[in-house]
Coordinates of C-alpha atoms and ligand atoms in Angstrom, one line a residue:
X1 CA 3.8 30.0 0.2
X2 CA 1.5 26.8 0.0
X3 CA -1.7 28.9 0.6
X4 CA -2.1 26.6 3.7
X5 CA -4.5 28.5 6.3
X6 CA -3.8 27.6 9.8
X7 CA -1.3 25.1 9.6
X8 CA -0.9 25.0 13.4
X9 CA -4.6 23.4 13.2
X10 CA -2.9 20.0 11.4
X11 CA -1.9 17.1 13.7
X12 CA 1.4 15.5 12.7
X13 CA 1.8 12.0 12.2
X14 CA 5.3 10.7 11.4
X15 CA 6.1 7.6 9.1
X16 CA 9.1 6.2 7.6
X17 CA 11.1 6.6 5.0
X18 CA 12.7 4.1 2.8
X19 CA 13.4 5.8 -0.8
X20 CA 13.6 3.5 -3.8
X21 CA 14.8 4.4 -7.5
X22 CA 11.6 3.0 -10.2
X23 CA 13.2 1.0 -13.2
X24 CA 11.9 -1.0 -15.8
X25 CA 10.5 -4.7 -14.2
X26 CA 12.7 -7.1 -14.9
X27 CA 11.7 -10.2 -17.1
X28 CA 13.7 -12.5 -14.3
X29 CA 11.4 -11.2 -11.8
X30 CA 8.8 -11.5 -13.1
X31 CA 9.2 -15.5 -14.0
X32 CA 10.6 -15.9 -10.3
X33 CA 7.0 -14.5 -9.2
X34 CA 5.1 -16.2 -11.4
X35 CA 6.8 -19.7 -10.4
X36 CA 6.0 -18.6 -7.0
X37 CA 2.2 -18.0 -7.6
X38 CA 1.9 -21.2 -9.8
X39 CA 3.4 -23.4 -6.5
X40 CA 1.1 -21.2 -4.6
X41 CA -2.2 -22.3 -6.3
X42 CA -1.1 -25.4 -6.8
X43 CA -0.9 -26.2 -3.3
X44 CA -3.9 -23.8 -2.5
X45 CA -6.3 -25.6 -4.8
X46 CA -4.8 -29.4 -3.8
X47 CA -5.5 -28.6 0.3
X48 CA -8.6 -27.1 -0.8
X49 CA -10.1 -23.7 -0.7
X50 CA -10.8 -21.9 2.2
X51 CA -10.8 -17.6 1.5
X52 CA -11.4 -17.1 5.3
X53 CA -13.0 -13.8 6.4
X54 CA -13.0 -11.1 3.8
X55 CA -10.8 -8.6 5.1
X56 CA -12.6 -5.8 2.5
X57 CA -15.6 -6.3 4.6
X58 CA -16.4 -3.3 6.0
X59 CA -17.8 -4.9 9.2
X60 CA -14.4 -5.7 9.6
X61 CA -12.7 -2.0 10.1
X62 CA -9.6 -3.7 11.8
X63 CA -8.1 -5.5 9.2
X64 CA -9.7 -3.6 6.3
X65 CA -7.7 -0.9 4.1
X66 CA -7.4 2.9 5.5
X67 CA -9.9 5.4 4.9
X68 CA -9.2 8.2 2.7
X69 CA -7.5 10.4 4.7
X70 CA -5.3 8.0 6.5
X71 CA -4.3 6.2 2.7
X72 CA -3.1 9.7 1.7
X73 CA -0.6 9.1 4.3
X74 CA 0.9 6.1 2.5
X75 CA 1.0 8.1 -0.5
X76 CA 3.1 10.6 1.5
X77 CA 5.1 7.9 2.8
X78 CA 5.2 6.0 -1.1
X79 CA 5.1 2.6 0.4
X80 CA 7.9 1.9 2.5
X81 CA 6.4 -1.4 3.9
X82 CA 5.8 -2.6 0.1
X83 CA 9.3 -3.0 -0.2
X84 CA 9.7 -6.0 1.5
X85 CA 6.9 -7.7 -0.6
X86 CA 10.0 -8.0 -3.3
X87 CA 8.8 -11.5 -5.6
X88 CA 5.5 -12.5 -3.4
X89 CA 4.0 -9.7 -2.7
X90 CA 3.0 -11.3 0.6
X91 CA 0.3 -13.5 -1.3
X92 CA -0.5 -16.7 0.4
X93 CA -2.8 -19.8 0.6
X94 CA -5.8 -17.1 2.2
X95 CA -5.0 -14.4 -0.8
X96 CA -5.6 -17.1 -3.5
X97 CA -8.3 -19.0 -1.7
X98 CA -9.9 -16.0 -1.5
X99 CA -9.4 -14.7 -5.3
X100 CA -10.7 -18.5 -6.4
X101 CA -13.8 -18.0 -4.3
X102 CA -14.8 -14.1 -5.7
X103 CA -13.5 -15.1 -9.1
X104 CA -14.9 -18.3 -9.8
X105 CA -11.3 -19.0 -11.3
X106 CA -9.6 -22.4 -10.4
X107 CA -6.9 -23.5 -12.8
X108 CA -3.6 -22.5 -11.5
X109 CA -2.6 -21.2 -15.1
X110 CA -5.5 -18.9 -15.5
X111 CA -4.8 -17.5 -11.7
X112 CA -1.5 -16.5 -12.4
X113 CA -2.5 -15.4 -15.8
X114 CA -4.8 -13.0 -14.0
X115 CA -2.0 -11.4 -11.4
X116 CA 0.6 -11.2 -13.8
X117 CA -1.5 -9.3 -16.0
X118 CA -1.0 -6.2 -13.1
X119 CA 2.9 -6.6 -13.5
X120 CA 3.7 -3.2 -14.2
X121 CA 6.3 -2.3 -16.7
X122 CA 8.1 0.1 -13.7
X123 CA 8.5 -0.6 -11.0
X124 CA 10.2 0.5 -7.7
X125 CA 13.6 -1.6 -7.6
X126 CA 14.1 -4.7 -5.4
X127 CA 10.4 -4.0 -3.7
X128 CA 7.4 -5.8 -4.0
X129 CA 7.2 -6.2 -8.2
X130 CA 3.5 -4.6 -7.9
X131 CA 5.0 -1.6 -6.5
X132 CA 5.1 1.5 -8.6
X133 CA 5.2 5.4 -8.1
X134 CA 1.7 5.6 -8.5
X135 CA 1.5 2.8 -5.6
X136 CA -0.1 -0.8 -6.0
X137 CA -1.5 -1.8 -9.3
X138 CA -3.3 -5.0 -7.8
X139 CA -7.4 -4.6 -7.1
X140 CA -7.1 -4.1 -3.8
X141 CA -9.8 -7.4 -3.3
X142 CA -6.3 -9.7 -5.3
X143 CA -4.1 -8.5 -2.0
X144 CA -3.0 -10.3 0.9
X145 CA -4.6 -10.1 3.9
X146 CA -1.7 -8.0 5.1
X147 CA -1.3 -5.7 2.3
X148 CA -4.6 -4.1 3.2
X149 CA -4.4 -4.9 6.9
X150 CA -0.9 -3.8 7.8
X151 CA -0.5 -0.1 9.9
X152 CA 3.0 0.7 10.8
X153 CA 3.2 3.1 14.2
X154 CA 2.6 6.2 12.0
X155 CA -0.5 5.0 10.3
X156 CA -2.2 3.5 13.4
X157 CA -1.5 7.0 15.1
X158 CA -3.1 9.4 12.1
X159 CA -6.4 6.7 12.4
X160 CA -6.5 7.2 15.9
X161 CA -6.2 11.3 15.7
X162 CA -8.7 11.1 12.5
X163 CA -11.3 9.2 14.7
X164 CA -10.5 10.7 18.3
X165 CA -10.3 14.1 17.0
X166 CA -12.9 13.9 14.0
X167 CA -10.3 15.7 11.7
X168 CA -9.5 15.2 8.1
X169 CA -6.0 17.3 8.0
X170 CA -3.1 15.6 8.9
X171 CA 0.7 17.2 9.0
X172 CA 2.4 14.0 7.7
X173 CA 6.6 14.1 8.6
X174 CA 8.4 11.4 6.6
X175 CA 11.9 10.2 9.3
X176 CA 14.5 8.0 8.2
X177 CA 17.2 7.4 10.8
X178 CA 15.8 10.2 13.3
X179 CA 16.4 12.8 10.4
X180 CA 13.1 14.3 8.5
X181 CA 13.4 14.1 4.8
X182 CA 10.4 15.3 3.9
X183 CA 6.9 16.7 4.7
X184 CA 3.2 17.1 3.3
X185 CA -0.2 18.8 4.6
X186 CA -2.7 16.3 3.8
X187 CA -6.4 17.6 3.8
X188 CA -9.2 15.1 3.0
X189 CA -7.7 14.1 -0.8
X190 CA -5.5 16.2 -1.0
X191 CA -1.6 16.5 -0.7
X192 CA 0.2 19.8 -0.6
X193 CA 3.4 18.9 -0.2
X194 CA 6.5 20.8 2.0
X195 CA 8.9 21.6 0.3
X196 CA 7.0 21.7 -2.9
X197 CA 10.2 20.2 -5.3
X198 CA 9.2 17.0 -3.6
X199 CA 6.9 15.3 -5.6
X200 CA 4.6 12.9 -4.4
X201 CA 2.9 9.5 -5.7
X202 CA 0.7 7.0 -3.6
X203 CA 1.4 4.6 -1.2
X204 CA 0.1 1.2 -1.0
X205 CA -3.0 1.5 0.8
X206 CA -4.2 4.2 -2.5
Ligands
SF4_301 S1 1.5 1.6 6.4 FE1 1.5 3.3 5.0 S2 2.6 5.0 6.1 FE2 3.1 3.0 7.1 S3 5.0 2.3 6.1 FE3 3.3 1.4 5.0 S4 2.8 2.8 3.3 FE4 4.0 3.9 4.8
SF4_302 S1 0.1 -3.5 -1.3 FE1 0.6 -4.0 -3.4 S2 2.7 -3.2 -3.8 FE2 2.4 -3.3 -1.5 S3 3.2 -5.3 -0.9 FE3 1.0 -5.6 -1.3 S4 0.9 -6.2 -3.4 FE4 2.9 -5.3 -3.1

């Protein structure tokens, strides 16, 4: 029924699963984040800059975003582990320091000026306010570290089968309390998802 041709030939990877309703951003948290950043810079740019190791180096595989394959199996899982980003997205002293440095940008104004332009206008409820159903509307480079560094069990697995194994299909189970709720076949870009009424957006790591 998918046109899938040997589907015993996919490894399966399982990740978790964490559904959220999208709604409409609202204006309250979107002032509580941008107090947040404002602190945030303020502090950053008073104990002076330091951006640390870029973490989008590729030299730097570790604690650098997913390759393609893998990030397709965020996009199955839709960003369970943004949720808990909820009004900081995880952005710290690093994250700004950083963003100051590649930018050129230093007035605290104009920095949060630049990440609440990516506020989207839905977002997924009580997650991390940059998380949508088409995944993360920050450049991945305006991150924190741990946004593009962060593997749960599931993801750390399909990396290890893509490089032991050298494949580029993946069988990707999505498990919430021990129960599977759904399921894609994921083959270099592509997701063909099972049952195909499910319909699937990006994860954060897209
Ligand atoms: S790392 Fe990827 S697969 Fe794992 S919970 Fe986060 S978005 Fe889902
Ligand atoms: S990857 Fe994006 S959506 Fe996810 S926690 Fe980080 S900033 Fe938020």
């Amino acid at each position: 029924m998918l046109g899938v041709r040997r589907p015993e030939s996919y490894p399966m990877v399982v990740v978790p699963d964490d559904p959220a309703d999208v709604d409409r951003l609202p204006d309250s948290r979107k002032q509580v984040h941008a107090a947040f950043l404002y602190d945030l810079c303020v502090k950053t740019l008073s104990a002076g800059i330091d951006g640390g190791e870029d973490p989008l180096d590729m030299n730097f595989p570790e604690t650098g975003p997913p390759a393609v394959v893998a990030s397709r199996v965020c996009g199955v899982c839709q960003g369970t582990c943004c949720h808990l980003g909820k009004a900081r997205a995880f952005l710290d002293a690093a994250a700004i320091g950083r963003f100051v440095t590649r930018s050129g940008i230093a007035d605290p104004l104009d920095i949060v000026h630049a990440y609440t332009a990516y506020l989207p206008q839905i977002s997924v409820k009580d997650a991390c306010v940059y998380q949508t159903d088409q995944g993360c509307t920050l450049p991945r480079w305006m991150r924190a570290d741990i946004c593009n560094a962060y593997r749960c069990q599931g993801l750390k697995q399909a990396e290890r089968m893509i490089r032991d194994h050298e494949t580029s299909r993946l069988y990707v189970v999505v498990r919430k309390d021990n129960r599977i709720t759904r399921a894609a076949f994921v083959q270099y870009h592509r997701i063909r998802n099972y049952p195909l009424t499910i319909s699937c957006t990006a994860g954060k790591k897209c």
